[in-house]
Amino acid sequence: MEMTYYLAVDIGASSGRHMLSHLEDGKLVLEEIYRFPNGMTEKNGHKVWDVERLFAEILNGMKQCARLGKIPHSMGIDTWAVDFVLLDKQGHVLGKTAGYRDRRTEGMDLKVYERISREELYRRTGIQKQIFNTVYQLMAVKEKQPDILSQAESFLMIPDYLNFLLTGVQKQEYTNATTTQLVNPSERT
């Protein structure tokens, strides 16, 4: 009987791994087949992610599945929350992909509160204020890189962007989107 394999790509702030799973005698069997380092780098005084390298590592892990003869039936990609890419009309990343530990968001909470109060933002989203939340990162782009924002056609969270590179489909995964402090979970908008 041929095994049906499923691949989970779990990328954290310091490392990533590919976990292959299948059912055997009614039990889930997990096998780590590929691991790689991850981390932010400094570019022009900002902490950024190398999303191109992360995508290359995803492909390396998929190639390892092929070498092992264990081709996944499906796969999923998970990363940390709050960070994103802005894409132009051709689907290319605009600017560098800033990391949540970058200091560009300092003071951006006050800029956001000029548009919506802290209390109303919390009432709508239910998300605790953290200065690295996506809403403050987007305000930093608006304030410090308006040319990039004006060119943006779409916005994807990091795992959604990596899925887009594999599938060509731009889609936001709901649970990750809720970490942005931009989603109203009551209305699902």
Coordinates of N, CA and C in Angstrom, one line a residue:
M1 N 0.8 -1.2 0.0 CA 0.0 0.0 0.0 C 0.9 1.2 0.0
E2 N 0.6 2.2 -0.9 CA 1.4 3.4 -1.0 C 1.0 4.4 0.1
M3 N 2.0 5.0 0.7 CA 1.7 6.0 1.8 C 1.3 7.3 1.2
T4 N 0.4 8.0 1.9 CA 0.1 9.4 1.5 C 0.8 10.3 2.5
Y5 N 1.6 11.2 2.0 CA 2.5 12.1 2.8 C 1.9 13.5 2.8
Y6 N 2.1 14.2 3.9 CA 1.8 15.6 4.0 C 3.0 16.3 4.6
L7 N 3.2 17.5 4.0 CA 4.4 18.2 4.4 C 4.0 19.5 5.1
A8 N 4.6 19.7 6.3 CA 4.5 21.0 7.0 C 5.8 21.7 7.0
V9 N 5.8 22.9 6.5 CA 7.0 23.8 6.6 C 6.8 24.8 7.7
D10 N 7.6 24.7 8.7 CA 7.5 25.5 9.9 C 8.7 26.4 10.0
I11 N 8.5 27.7 9.7 CA 9.6 28.7 9.7 C 9.4 29.6 10.9
G12 N 10.4 29.6 11.8 CA 10.4 30.5 12.9 C 11.4 31.6 12.7
A13 N 11.6 32.4 13.7 CA 12.5 33.6 13.7 C 14.0 33.2 13.6
S14 N 14.3 31.9 14.1 CA 15.7 31.5 14.1 C 16.0 30.3 13.2
S15 N 15.0 29.5 12.9 CA 15.2 28.3 12.0 C 13.9 27.9 11.4
G16 N 14.1 27.0 10.4 CA 12.9 26.5 9.7 C 13.1 25.0 9.6
R17 N 12.0 24.3 9.4 CA 12.1 22.8 9.2 C 11.0 22.3 8.4
H18 N 11.2 21.2 7.7 CA 10.2 20.5 6.9 C 9.9 19.2 7.7
M19 N 8.6 19.1 8.0 CA 8.1 17.9 8.7 C 7.2 17.1 7.8
L20 N 7.6 15.9 7.5 CA 6.8 15.0 6.7 C 6.0 14.1 7.6
S21 N 4.7 13.9 7.2 CA 3.9 13.0 8.1 C 3.1 12.1 7.2
H22 N 2.7 11.0 7.8 CA 1.8 10.0 7.2 C 1.2 9.2 8.3
L23 N 0.2 8.4 8.0 CA -0.5 7.6 9.0 C 0.1 6.2 8.8
E24 N 0.3 5.5 9.9 CA 0.8 4.2 10.0 C 0.1 3.4 11.1
D25 N -0.6 2.4 10.8 CA -1.4 1.7 11.8 C -2.2 2.6 12.6
G26 N -2.9 3.6 12.0 CA -3.7 4.5 12.7 C -3.0 5.6 13.5
K27 N -1.7 5.6 13.4 CA -1.0 6.6 14.2 C -0.2 7.6 13.3
L28 N -0.2 8.8 13.7 CA 0.6 9.8 12.9 C 2.1 9.7 13.1
V29 N 2.8 9.5 12.0 CA 4.2 9.4 12.1 C 4.8 10.7 11.5
L30 N 5.7 11.3 12.3 CA 6.4 12.6 11.9 C 7.9 12.3 11.6
E31 N 8.4 12.9 10.6 CA 9.8 12.8 10.2 C 10.3 14.2 9.8
E32 N 11.3 14.7 10.5 CA 11.9 15.9 10.1 C 12.9 15.5 8.9
I33 N 12.7 16.2 7.8 CA 13.5 15.8 6.6 C 14.4 16.9 6.2
Y34 N 14.2 18.1 6.7 CA 15.1 19.2 6.3 C 15.0 20.3 7.3
R35 N 16.1 20.9 7.6 CA 16.2 22.0 8.6 C 17.2 23.1 8.1
F36 N 16.9 24.3 8.4 CA 17.7 25.4 7.9 C 17.7 26.6 8.9
P37 N 18.8 27.4 8.9 CA 18.8 28.6 9.8 C 18.0 29.7 9.2
N38 N 17.5 30.6 10.1 CA 16.8 31.8 9.7 C 17.1 32.9 10.6
G39 N 16.9 34.1 10.2 CA 17.1 35.3 11.1 C 17.1 36.5 10.2
M40 N 16.8 37.6 10.9 CA 16.8 38.9 10.3 C 18.3 39.4 10.0
T41 N 18.4 40.2 9.0 CA 19.7 40.8 8.7 C 19.6 42.3 8.7
E42 N 20.7 43.0 8.8 CA 20.7 44.4 8.8 C 20.9 44.9 7.3
K43 N 20.0 45.8 6.9 CA 20.2 46.4 5.5 C 19.9 47.9 5.7
N44 N 20.8 48.7 5.4 CA 20.6 50.2 5.5 C 20.0 50.6 6.9
G45 N 20.5 50.0 7.9 CA 20.1 50.3 9.3 C 18.7 49.8 9.7
H46 N 18.2 48.8 8.9 CA 16.9 48.2 9.3 C 17.0 46.7 9.4
K47 N 16.2 46.1 10.2 CA 16.2 44.6 10.3 C 15.2 44.1 9.3
V48 N 15.7 43.2 8.4 CA 14.9 42.7 7.3 C 15.0 41.2 7.2
W49 N 14.0 40.6 6.6 CA 14.0 39.2 6.3 C 14.4 39.0 4.8
D50 N 15.1 37.9 4.6 CA 15.5 37.5 3.2 C 14.5 36.5 2.7
V51 N 13.4 37.0 2.2 CA 12.3 36.1 1.8 C 12.6 35.3 0.6
E52 N 13.5 35.8 -0.3 CA 14.0 35.0 -1.4 C 14.7 33.7 -0.9
R53 N 15.6 33.9 0.1 CA 16.3 32.8 0.6 C 15.4 31.8 1.3
L54 N 14.4 32.3 2.0 CA 13.4 31.4 2.7 C 12.7 30.6 1.6
F55 N 12.3 31.2 0.5 CA 11.7 30.4 -0.5 C 12.6 29.4 -1.1
A56 N 13.9 29.7 -1.3 CA 14.8 28.7 -1.8 C 14.9 27.6 -0.8
E57 N 14.9 27.9 0.5 CA 15.0 26.8 1.5 C 13.7 25.9 1.4
I58 N 12.5 26.5 1.2 CA 11.3 25.7 1.0 C 11.5 24.7 -0.1
L59 N 12.0 25.2 -1.3 CA 12.3 24.4 -2.4 C 13.3 23.3 -2.1
N60 N 14.3 23.6 -1.3 CA 15.3 22.6 -0.9 C 14.7 21.5 -0.2
G61 N 13.8 21.8 0.8 CA 13.1 20.8 1.5 C 12.2 19.9 0.7
M62 N 11.5 20.6 -0.3 CA 10.7 19.8 -1.2 C 11.5 18.9 -2.1
K63 N 12.7 19.3 -2.5 CA 13.7 18.4 -3.2 C 14.1 17.3 -2.4
Q64 N 14.3 17.5 -1.1 CA 14.6 16.4 -0.2 C 13.5 15.3 -0.2
C65 N 12.3 15.8 -0.2 CA 11.1 14.8 -0.3 C 11.3 14.0 -1.5
A66 N 11.6 14.6 -2.7 CA 11.7 13.9 -3.9 C 12.9 12.9 -3.9
R67 N 14.0 13.3 -3.3 CA 15.2 12.4 -3.1 C 14.8 11.2 -2.3
L68 N 14.0 11.4 -1.3 CA 13.6 10.3 -0.4 C 12.4 9.4 -1.1
G69 N 11.9 9.9 -2.2 CA 10.8 9.2 -2.8 C 9.5 9.3 -2.0
K70 N 9.4 10.4 -1.2 CA 8.2 10.6 -0.4 C 7.6 11.9 -0.8
I71 N 6.8 11.9 -1.9 CA 6.2 13.0 -2.5 C 4.9 13.4 -1.7
P72 N 4.8 14.6 -1.1 CA 3.6 15.0 -0.4 C 2.4 15.1 -1.2
H73 N 1.3 14.7 -0.7 CA 0.0 14.9 -1.3 C -0.4 16.4 -1.2
S74 N -0.1 17.0 -0.1 CA -0.3 18.5 0.1 C 0.7 19.0 1.1
M75 N 0.8 20.3 1.2 CA 1.7 20.9 2.2 C 1.1 22.2 2.7
G76 N 1.6 22.7 3.8 CA 1.3 24.0 4.3 C 2.5 24.6 4.8
I77 N 2.5 26.0 4.9 CA 3.6 26.8 5.3 C 3.1 27.7 6.5
D78 N 3.9 27.7 7.6 CA 3.6 28.5 8.7 C 4.9 29.3 9.1
T79 N 4.7 30.6 9.4 CA 5.8 31.4 9.9 C 5.3 32.2 11.1
W80 N 6.1 33.1 11.6 CA 5.7 34.0 12.6 C 4.7 34.9 12.1
A81 N 4.0 35.7 12.9 CA 3.0 36.6 12.5 C 3.5 38.0 12.3
V82 N 2.6 38.9 12.0 CA 2.7 40.4 11.9 C 3.5 40.9 10.7
D83 N 4.5 40.2 10.2 CA 5.3 40.7 9.1 C 4.7 40.4 7.7
F84 N 5.0 41.2 6.7 CA 4.3 41.1 5.4 C 5.1 41.6 4.3
V85 N 4.6 41.4 3.1 CA 5.2 42.0 1.9 C 4.2 42.9 1.2
L86 N 4.6 43.9 0.5 CA 3.8 44.7 -0.4 C 4.2 44.3 -1.8
L87 N 3.2 44.1 -2.7 CA 3.5 43.6 -4.0 C 3.0 44.6 -5.0
D88 N 3.8 44.8 -6.1 CA 3.3 45.6 -7.2 C 2.4 44.9 -8.1
K89 N 2.0 45.5 -9.2 CA 1.0 44.9 -10.1 C 1.5 43.6 -10.7
Q90 N 2.8 43.4 -10.8 CA 3.4 42.2 -11.4 C 3.6 41.1 -10.3
G91 N 3.3 41.4 -9.1 CA 3.5 40.5 -8.0 C 4.9 40.5 -7.5
H92 N 5.7 41.5 -7.7 CA 7.1 41.6 -7.2 C 7.1 42.4 -5.9
V93 N 7.9 42.0 -5.0 CA 8.0 42.6 -3.6 C 8.6 44.0 -3.8
L94 N 7.9 44.9 -3.1 CA 8.4 46.3 -3.1 C 9.2 46.6 -1.9
G95 N 10.4 47.1 -2.1 CA 11.3 47.4 -0.9 C 11.8 46.1 -0.3
K96 N 12.4 46.3 0.9 CA 12.9 45.2 1.7 C 11.8 44.7 2.6
T97 N 11.8 43.5 3.0 CA 10.7 42.9 3.9 C 11.2 43.1 5.3
A98 N 10.7 44.2 5.9 CA 11.1 44.6 7.3 C 10.6 43.6 8.3
G99 N 11.4 43.4 9.4 CA 11.1 42.5 10.4 C 10.4 43.2 11.6
Y100 N 9.7 42.4 12.4 CA 9.0 43.0 13.5 C 9.9 43.6 14.6
R101 N 11.2 43.2 14.6 CA 12.1 43.8 15.6 C 12.7 45.1 15.1
D102 N 12.4 45.5 13.9 CA 12.9 46.8 13.4 C 12.3 48.0 14.1
R103 N 13.1 49.0 14.3 CA 12.7 50.2 15.1 C 11.8 51.2 14.3
R104 N 11.5 50.9 13.1 CA 10.8 51.9 12.2 C 9.4 52.2 12.8
T105 N 8.9 51.4 13.6 CA 7.5 51.6 14.1 C 7.4 52.5 15.3
E106 N 8.6 52.9 15.9 CA 8.6 53.8 17.0 C 7.8 55.0 16.7
G107 N 6.8 55.4 17.5 CA 6.0 56.6 17.3 C 4.8 56.4 16.4
M108 N 4.8 55.2 15.7 CA 3.7 55.0 14.7 C 2.4 54.8 15.3
D109 N 2.4 54.3 16.6 CA 1.1 54.2 17.3 C 0.4 55.5 17.4
L110 N 1.1 56.6 17.7 CA 0.5 57.9 17.8 C -0.1 58.3 16.5
K111 N 0.6 58.0 15.4 CA 0.1 58.3 14.0 C -1.2 57.6 13.8
V112 N -1.2 56.3 14.1 CA -2.5 55.5 13.9 C -3.6 56.1 14.8
Y113 N -3.3 56.5 16.0 CA -4.3 57.0 16.9 C -4.9 58.4 16.4
E114 N -4.2 59.0 15.5 CA -4.8 60.2 14.9 C -6.0 59.9 14.0
R115 N -6.0 58.6 13.5 CA -7.1 58.1 12.7 C -8.2 57.3 13.4
I116 N -7.7 56.6 14.5 CA -8.6 55.8 15.3 C -8.0 55.7 16.7
S117 N -8.9 55.8 17.7 CA -8.4 55.8 19.0 C -7.9 54.4 19.4
R118 N -7.0 54.4 20.4 CA -6.5 53.1 20.8 C -7.6 52.2 21.3
E119 N -8.6 52.8 22.0 CA -9.7 52.0 22.5 C -10.6 51.5 21.4
E120 N -10.8 52.3 20.4 CA -11.7 51.8 19.3 C -11.0 50.8 18.5
L121 N -9.7 50.9 18.3 CA -8.9 49.9 17.6 C -9.0 48.6 18.3
Y122 N -8.8 48.6 19.6 CA -8.9 47.4 20.4 C -10.4 46.8 20.4
R123 N -11.3 47.7 20.5 CA -12.7 47.2 20.4 C -13.0 46.5 19.1
R124 N -12.5 47.0 18.0 CA -12.8 46.4 16.7 C -12.0 45.1 16.5
T125 N -10.8 45.0 17.0 CA -9.9 43.9 16.6 C -9.6 42.9 17.8
G126 N -9.7 43.4 19.0 CA -9.5 42.5 20.1 C -8.0 42.1 20.3
I127 N -7.1 42.9 19.6 CA -5.7 42.5 19.6 C -5.0 43.5 20.5
Q128 N -4.1 42.9 21.4 CA -3.3 43.7 22.3 C -2.4 44.6 21.5
K129 N -2.2 45.8 22.0 CA -1.2 46.7 21.3 C 0.2 46.2 21.6
Q130 N 0.9 46.0 20.5 CA 2.3 45.7 20.4 C 2.9 46.6 19.3
I131 N 3.9 47.4 19.6 CA 4.4 48.3 18.6 C 4.8 47.7 17.3
F132 N 5.0 46.4 17.3 CA 5.4 45.7 16.0 C 4.2 45.2 15.3
N133 N 3.0 45.4 15.8 CA 1.8 44.9 15.1 C 1.8 45.5 13.7
T134 N 1.2 44.7 12.8 CA 1.2 45.1 11.3 C 0.6 46.5 11.1
V135 N -0.4 46.9 11.9 CA -1.1 48.2 11.7 C 0.0 49.3 11.8
Y136 N 0.9 49.1 12.8 CA 1.9 50.2 13.0 C 3.0 50.1 12.0
Q137 N 3.3 48.8 11.5 CA 4.3 48.7 10.4 C 3.8 49.3 9.1
L138 N 2.5 49.2 8.8 CA 1.9 49.8 7.6 C 2.0 51.3 7.8
M139 N 1.7 51.8 9.0 CA 1.8 53.3 9.2 C 3.2 53.8 9.0
A140 N 4.2 53.0 9.4 CA 5.6 53.3 9.2 C 5.9 53.4 7.7
V141 N 5.4 52.5 6.9 CA 5.6 52.5 5.4 C 4.9 53.8 4.9
K142 N 3.7 54.1 5.3 CA 3.0 55.3 4.8 C 3.8 56.5 5.1
E143 N 4.3 56.6 6.3 CA 5.0 57.8 6.8 C 6.4 57.9 6.2
K144 N 7.1 56.8 6.1 CA 8.6 56.8 5.8 C 8.9 56.4 4.3
Q145 N 8.0 55.7 3.7 CA 8.2 55.2 2.3 C 6.9 55.3 1.5
P146 N 6.3 56.5 1.4 CA 5.1 56.7 0.7 C 5.1 56.2 -0.7
D147 N 6.3 56.3 -1.3 CA 6.4 55.9 -2.7 C 6.2 54.4 -2.9
I148 N 6.7 53.6 -1.9 CA 6.4 52.2 -1.9 C 5.0 51.9 -1.7
L149 N 4.3 52.5 -0.8 CA 2.9 52.3 -0.5 C 2.1 52.7 -1.8
S150 N 2.4 53.7 -2.4 CA 1.6 54.2 -3.6 C 1.8 53.2 -4.8
Q151 N 2.8 52.4 -4.8 CA 3.0 51.4 -5.9 C 2.4 50.1 -5.5
A152 N 2.0 49.9 -4.3 CA 1.5 48.6 -3.8 C 0.1 48.3 -4.4
E153 N 0.0 47.1 -5.0 CA -1.2 46.6 -5.5 C -1.9 45.6 -4.5
S154 N -1.0 44.9 -3.8 CA -1.5 44.0 -2.8 C -0.6 43.8 -1.6
F155 N -1.1 43.1 -0.7 CA -0.4 42.9 0.6 C -0.6 41.5 1.0
L156 N 0.5 40.8 1.4 CA 0.4 39.4 1.8 C 1.3 39.2 3.1
M157 N 0.8 38.5 4.0 CA 1.6 38.1 5.2 C 2.7 37.1 4.7
I158 N 3.7 36.9 5.4 CA 4.9 36.1 5.0 C 4.5 34.7 4.5
P159 N 3.7 33.9 5.3 CA 3.4 32.6 4.8 C 2.5 32.6 3.5
D160 N 1.7 33.6 3.5 CA 0.8 33.8 2.3 C 1.6 34.1 1.1
Y161 N 2.7 34.9 1.2 CA 3.6 35.3 0.1 C 4.3 34.0 -0.3
L162 N 4.8 33.3 0.6 CA 5.5 32.0 0.2 C 4.6 31.1 -0.5
N163 N 3.4 31.0 -0.1 CA 2.4 30.1 -0.8 C 2.1 30.7 -2.2
F164 N 2.0 32.0 -2.3 CA 1.8 32.7 -3.6 C 3.0 32.3 -4.6
L165 N 4.2 32.3 -4.1 CA 5.3 31.9 -4.9 C 5.2 30.5 -5.4
L166 N 4.6 29.6 -4.6 CA 4.4 28.2 -5.1 C 3.2 28.0 -6.0
T167 N 2.2 28.8 -5.7 CA 0.9 28.5 -6.4 C 0.4 29.6 -7.4
G168 N 1.0 30.8 -7.3 CA 0.5 31.9 -8.1 C -0.8 32.5 -7.6
V169 N -1.3 32.0 -6.4 CA -2.6 32.5 -5.9 C -2.3 33.5 -4.7
Q170 N -2.8 34.7 -4.8 CA -2.7 35.6 -3.7 C -3.9 35.5 -2.8
K171 N -3.7 35.0 -1.6 CA -4.8 34.8 -0.7 C -4.3 34.9 0.7
Q172 N -5.1 35.6 1.6 CA -4.8 35.8 3.0 C -5.4 34.6 3.8
E173 N -4.6 34.0 4.6 CA -5.1 33.0 5.5 C -5.7 33.7 6.7
Y174 N -6.9 33.4 7.1 CA -7.6 34.2 8.1 C -7.0 34.3 9.5
T175 N -6.5 33.2 10.0 CA -6.0 33.2 11.4 C -4.7 34.0 11.5
N176 N -3.9 34.0 10.5 CA -2.7 34.8 10.4 C -3.1 36.3 10.2
A177 N -4.0 36.5 9.4 CA -4.5 37.9 9.2 C -5.0 38.5 10.4
T178 N -5.6 37.7 11.3 CA -6.1 38.3 12.6 C -5.0 38.9 13.5
T179 N -3.7 38.5 13.3 CA -2.6 39.0 14.1 C -2.2 40.4 13.7
T180 N -2.8 40.9 12.6 CA -2.4 42.2 12.0 C -2.9 43.4 12.8
Q181 N -3.9 43.3 13.6 CA -4.7 44.3 14.3 C -5.4 45.1 13.2
L182 N -5.8 44.5 12.1 CA -6.6 45.1 11.0 C -7.9 44.3 10.8
V183 N -8.1 43.2 11.5 CA -9.3 42.3 11.2 C -10.3 42.5 12.4
N184 N -11.5 42.6 12.0 CA -12.6 42.6 13.0 C -13.2 41.2 13.1
P185 N -12.8 40.4 14.1 CA -13.3 39.0 14.2 C -14.8 38.9 14.3
S186 N -15.5 39.9 14.9 CA -16.9 39.7 15.0 C -17.6 39.8 13.7
E187 N -17.1 40.7 12.8 CA -17.7 40.8 11.5 C -17.0 40.0 10.4
R188 N -15.8 39.5 10.8 CA -14.9 38.8 9.9 C -14.6 39.6 8.7
T189 N -14.3 40.9 8.9 CA -13.9 41.8 7.9 C -12.5 42.4 8.2

